[in-house]
DNA sequence: GCCAACGTTGGC
DNA sequence: GCCAACGTTGGC
């Protein structure tokens, strides 16, 4: 299976790339995803060894803050079983898991966030999911060509 | 704060 | 299974 690329959104007020940098081994669980489309990707498609952009949402400006490596395949998101967690779901049980997560490790933080407005202006990124109006998926696939173009933008910072 | 986009729920 | 009502996301 060739390596695949992803973009994963987080609200930095909730969990930032600096929070990730401060985790032991700069690794954490990407938990709390409660959307079925994103769940399907976490459960079935994202694999250990893939890479993902860390995308800031709900910020001014929104944009890509850095790169993470996926360090586990998808597995049940046990935070759904905890009534005191951020996103509990009583339908989710050990025998019948509904929600999934992966483990992620920081690869690098960009010197500056690449603003969404820049992505939208960059040739070759017109079809990128995050550039679409009303794009709400918190886990989304990125084409290899798009990945390369964003890396070039990061080089030029 | 507004609102577009779209997911979820529930009546029928 | 349809669809209206409602809730959430997230850019602006």
mmCIF file of C-alpha atoms (C1' of nucleotides) in Angstrom:
data_model
loop_
_atom_site.group_PDB
_atom_site.id
_atom_site.type_symbol
_atom_site.label_atom_id
_atom_site.label_comp_id
_atom_site.label_asym_id
_atom_site.label_seq_id
_atom_site.Cartn_x
_atom_site.Cartn_y
_atom_site.Cartn_z
ATOM 1 C CA UNK A 1 0.000 0.000 0.000
ATOM 2 C CA UNK A 2 1.587 3.313 -1.052
ATOM 3 C CA UNK A 3 1.778 6.064 1.504
ATOM 4 C CA UNK A 4 -1.217 8.356 1.531
ATOM 5 C CA UNK A 5 -1.636 11.957 2.575
ATOM 6 C CA UNK A 6 -4.280 13.621 4.726
ATOM 7 C CA UNK A 7 -5.325 16.887 6.261
ATOM 8 C CA UNK A 8 -6.638 16.924 9.819
ATOM 9 C CA UNK A 9 -8.312 19.912 11.418
ATOM 10 C CA UNK A 10 -8.005 21.077 14.966
ATOM 11 C CA UNK A 11 -9.077 24.174 16.799
ATOM 12 C CA UNK A 12 -5.870 25.357 18.475
ATOM 13 C CA UNK A 13 -7.903 26.597 21.448
ATOM 14 C CA UNK A 14 -8.782 22.954 21.940
ATOM 15 C CA UNK A 15 -5.559 21.290 20.785
ATOM 16 C CA UNK A 16 -2.715 23.155 19.046
ATOM 17 C CA UNK A 17 0.398 22.034 17.221
ATOM 18 C CA UNK A 18 2.377 23.337 20.203
ATOM 19 C CA UNK A 19 0.316 21.075 22.446
ATOM 20 C CA UNK A 20 1.343 18.207 20.177
ATOM 21 C CA UNK A 21 4.983 19.302 20.411
ATOM 22 C CA UNK A 22 4.675 19.126 24.196
ATOM 23 C CA UNK A 23 3.314 15.581 24.318
ATOM 24 C CA UNK A 24 5.627 12.712 25.339
ATOM 25 C CA UNK A 25 7.488 11.619 22.180
ATOM 26 C CA UNK A 26 5.482 14.403 20.439
ATOM 27 C CA UNK A 27 2.790 11.756 19.964
ATOM 28 C CA UNK A 28 -0.891 11.703 20.862
ATOM 29 C CA UNK A 29 -4.252 10.153 20.024
ATOM 30 C CA UNK A 30 -6.328 12.000 17.423
ATOM 31 C CA UNK A 31 -9.575 11.387 19.260
ATOM 32 C CA UNK A 32 -13.009 12.992 19.334
ATOM 33 C CA UNK A 33 -13.888 12.741 15.631
ATOM 34 C CA UNK A 34 -17.691 12.329 15.561
ATOM 35 C CA UNK A 35 -18.559 12.419 11.898
ATOM 36 C CA UNK A 36 -19.261 9.244 9.950
ATOM 37 C CA UNK A 37 -17.405 10.191 6.777
ATOM 38 C CA UNK A 38 -14.297 11.098 8.755
ATOM 39 C CA UNK A 39 -14.783 7.999 10.901
ATOM 40 C CA UNK A 40 -14.777 5.769 7.828
ATOM 41 C CA UNK A 41 -11.414 7.180 6.782
ATOM 42 C CA UNK A 42 -9.965 6.775 10.268
ATOM 43 C CA UNK A 43 -11.245 3.215 10.452
ATOM 44 C CA UNK A 44 -10.547 1.969 6.931
ATOM 45 C CA UNK A 45 -8.144 4.137 4.989
ATOM 46 C CA UNK A 46 -5.573 5.889 7.142
ATOM 47 C CA UNK A 47 -2.617 3.633 7.806
ATOM 48 C CA UNK A 48 0.495 3.719 9.923
ATOM 49 C CA UNK A 49 3.206 5.494 7.921
ATOM 50 C CA UNK A 50 0.859 7.942 6.191
ATOM 51 C CA UNK A 51 1.436 11.659 6.677
ATOM 52 C CA UNK A 52 -1.003 14.471 7.429
ATOM 53 C CA UNK A 53 -1.127 18.243 7.575
ATOM 54 C CA UNK A 54 -2.076 19.789 10.912
ATOM 55 C CA UNK A 55 -4.695 22.380 9.984
ATOM 56 C CA UNK A 56 -5.813 25.192 12.271
ATOM 57 C CA UNK A 57 -9.521 25.955 12.119
ATOM 58 C CA UNK A 58 -11.432 28.631 13.963
ATOM 59 C CA UNK A 59 -8.361 30.885 13.899
ATOM 60 C CA UNK A 60 -7.498 34.088 12.099
ATOM 61 C CA UNK A 61 -6.173 33.146 9.702
ATOM 62 C CA UNK A 62 -7.099 29.483 9.374
ATOM 63 C CA UNK A 63 -4.343 27.448 7.708
ATOM 64 C CA UNK A 64 -1.819 24.640 7.739
ATOM 65 C CA UNK A 65 0.517 24.703 10.738
ATOM 66 C CA UNK A 66 2.746 21.694 10.119
ATOM 67 C CA UNK A 67 3.127 18.018 9.390
ATOM 68 C CA UNK A 68 2.318 14.889 11.373
ATOM 69 C CA UNK A 69 3.024 11.239 10.797
ATOM 70 C CA UNK A 70 0.337 8.635 11.388
ATOM 71 C CA UNK A 71 1.865 6.127 13.796
ATOM 72 C CA UNK A 72 -1.000 3.642 14.201
ATOM 73 C CA UNK A 73 -3.769 2.179 12.126
ATOM 74 C CA UNK A 74 -7.299 3.149 13.167
ATOM 75 C CA UNK A 75 -8.624 1.712 16.428
ATOM 76 C CA UNK A 76 -11.721 2.351 18.590
ATOM 77 C CA UNK A 77 -11.851 5.794 20.186
ATOM 78 C CA UNK A 78 -12.285 4.823 23.832
ATOM 79 C CA UNK A 79 -12.909 8.455 24.822
ATOM 80 C CA UNK A 80 -16.465 7.945 23.497
ATOM 81 C CA UNK A 81 -17.072 5.519 26.398
ATOM 82 C CA UNK A 82 -16.127 8.106 28.998
ATOM 83 C CA UNK A 83 -19.173 10.199 29.995
ATOM 84 C CA UNK A 84 -16.847 12.932 31.250
ATOM 85 C CA UNK A 85 -14.892 13.232 27.993
ATOM 86 C CA UNK A 86 -15.361 16.013 25.462
ATOM 87 C CA UNK A 87 -17.424 13.903 23.061
ATOM 88 C CA UNK A 88 -19.102 11.019 24.884
ATOM 89 C CA UNK A 89 -21.433 8.695 22.965
ATOM 90 C CA UNK A 90 -23.391 6.074 24.911
ATOM 91 C CA UNK A 91 -23.994 4.071 21.716
ATOM 92 C CA UNK A 92 -20.265 3.322 21.502
ATOM 93 C CA UNK A 93 -19.165 0.238 23.485
ATOM 94 C CA UNK A 94 -16.149 -2.038 23.473
ATOM 95 C CA UNK A 95 -18.201 -4.748 21.747
ATOM 96 C CA UNK A 96 -19.763 -2.304 19.323
ATOM 97 C CA UNK A 97 -17.339 0.496 18.594
ATOM 98 C CA UNK A 98 -18.712 3.348 16.514
ATOM 99 C CA UNK A 99 -15.903 5.886 16.629
ATOM 100 C CA UNK A 100 -12.263 5.456 15.662
ATOM 101 C CA UNK A 101 -9.000 7.325 16.052
ATOM 102 C CA UNK A 102 -5.338 7.066 15.112
ATOM 103 C CA UNK A 103 -2.107 8.003 16.867
ATOM 104 C CA UNK A 104 -0.166 10.910 15.390
ATOM 105 C CA UNK A 105 3.383 12.166 15.882
ATOM 106 C CA UNK A 106 4.686 15.635 15.082
ATOM 107 C CA UNK A 107 7.089 15.719 12.140
ATOM 108 C CA UNK A 108 7.580 19.469 11.977
ATOM 109 C CA UNK A 109 5.928 22.752 12.661
ATOM 110 C CA UNK A 110 6.117 25.275 9.835
ATOM 111 C CA UNK A 111 7.856 28.581 10.609
ATOM 112 C CA UNK A 112 4.522 30.230 9.919
ATOM 113 C CA UNK A 113 1.005 28.985 9.314
ATOM 114 C CA UNK A 114 0.243 28.768 5.591
ATOM 115 C CA UNK A 115 -3.032 30.695 5.416
ATOM 116 C CA UNK A 116 -6.054 29.137 3.779
ATOM 117 C CA UNK A 117 -6.283 32.270 1.621
ATOM 118 C CA UNK A 118 -2.808 31.464 0.209
ATOM 119 C CA UNK A 119 -3.815 27.874 -0.503
ATOM 120 C CA UNK A 120 -6.868 29.134 -2.364
ATOM 121 C CA UNK A 121 -4.680 31.401 -4.530
ATOM 122 C CA UNK A 122 -2.078 28.762 -5.344
ATOM 123 C CA UNK A 123 -2.228 27.146 -8.787
ATOM 124 C CA UNK A 124 -2.717 23.407 -8.512
ATOM 125 C CA UNK A 125 -4.680 23.542 -5.262
ATOM 126 C CA UNK A 126 -8.013 24.525 -6.782
ATOM 127 C CA UNK A 127 -9.450 21.055 -6.207
ATOM 128 C CA UNK A 128 -8.027 20.615 -2.725
ATOM 129 C CA UNK A 129 -10.823 19.696 -0.343
ATOM 130 C CA UNK A 130 -9.946 22.291 2.295
ATOM 131 C CA UNK A 131 -10.195 25.027 -0.386
ATOM 132 C CA UNK A 132 -13.775 24.138 -1.200
ATOM 133 C CA UNK A 133 -16.404 26.504 0.115
ATOM 134 C CA UNK A 134 -18.211 24.946 3.041
ATOM 135 C CA UNK A 135 -15.645 22.176 3.455
ATOM 136 C CA UNK A 136 -16.357 20.727 6.872
ATOM 137 C CA UNK A 137 -14.710 17.313 6.908
ATOM 138 C CA UNK A 138 -12.242 17.231 9.795
ATOM 139 C CA UNK A 139 -10.229 14.411 8.221
ATOM 140 C CA UNK A 140 -9.757 14.684 4.477
ATOM 141 C CA UNK A 141 -7.557 13.080 1.828
ATOM 142 C CA UNK A 142 -4.868 15.153 0.085
ATOM 143 C CA UNK A 143 -3.595 14.259 -3.388
ATOM 144 C CA UNK A 144 0.171 13.641 -3.668
ATOM 145 C CA UNK A 145 0.506 16.576 -6.120
ATOM 146 C CA UNK A 146 -1.247 18.842 -3.604
ATOM 147 C CA UNK A 147 0.999 17.615 -0.804
ATOM 148 C CA UNK A 148 4.094 18.539 -2.833
ATOM 149 C CA UNK A 149 2.783 21.988 -3.721
ATOM 150 C CA UNK A 150 2.043 22.783 -0.069
ATOM 151 C CA UNK A 151 5.541 21.622 0.918
ATOM 152 C CA UNK A 152 6.979 24.025 -1.664
ATOM 153 C CA UNK A 153 4.912 26.838 -0.159
ATOM 154 C CA UNK A 154 6.337 25.923 3.247
ATOM 155 C CA UNK A 155 9.887 26.085 1.844
ATOM 156 C CA UNK A 156 9.310 29.639 0.730
ATOM 157 C CA UNK A 157 8.237 30.909 4.146
ATOM 158 C "C1'" DG B 1 -22.453 37.801 14.522
ATOM 159 C "C1'" DC B 2 -23.838 36.058 10.050
ATOM 160 C "C1'" DC B 3 -24.712 32.524 7.157
ATOM 161 C "C1'" DA B 4 -23.613 28.676 3.780
ATOM 162 C "C1'" DA B 5 -23.136 23.936 3.789
ATOM 163 C "C1'" DC B 6 -24.390 19.859 5.243
ATOM 164 C "C1'" DG B 7 -25.019 16.145 8.871
ATOM 165 C "C1'" DT B 8 -28.539 14.257 12.055
ATOM 166 C "C1'" DT B 9 -33.022 13.403 13.948
ATOM 167 C "C1'" DG B 10 -37.618 12.157 13.995
ATOM 168 C "C1'" DG B 11 -42.452 12.309 12.320
ATOM 169 C "C1'" DC B 12 -45.019 10.324 8.952
ATOM 170 C "C1'" DG C 1 -37.697 6.204 2.606
ATOM 171 C "C1'" DC C 2 -38.827 11.167 2.442
ATOM 172 C "C1'" DC C 3 -38.186 15.516 4.123
ATOM 173 C "C1'" DA C 4 -38.633 19.380 7.419
ATOM 174 C "C1'" DA C 5 -36.554 21.027 11.408
ATOM 175 C "C1'" DC C 6 -32.695 21.553 13.792
ATOM 176 C "C1'" DG C 7 -27.727 21.508 15.092
ATOM 177 C "C1'" DT C 8 -22.851 22.074 14.012
ATOM 178 C "C1'" DT C 9 -18.835 23.568 11.529
ATOM 179 C "C1'" DG C 10 -16.114 27.054 10.244
ATOM 180 C "C1'" DG C 11 -14.949 30.876 6.976
ATOM 181 C "C1'" DC C 12 -15.663 35.579 6.687
#
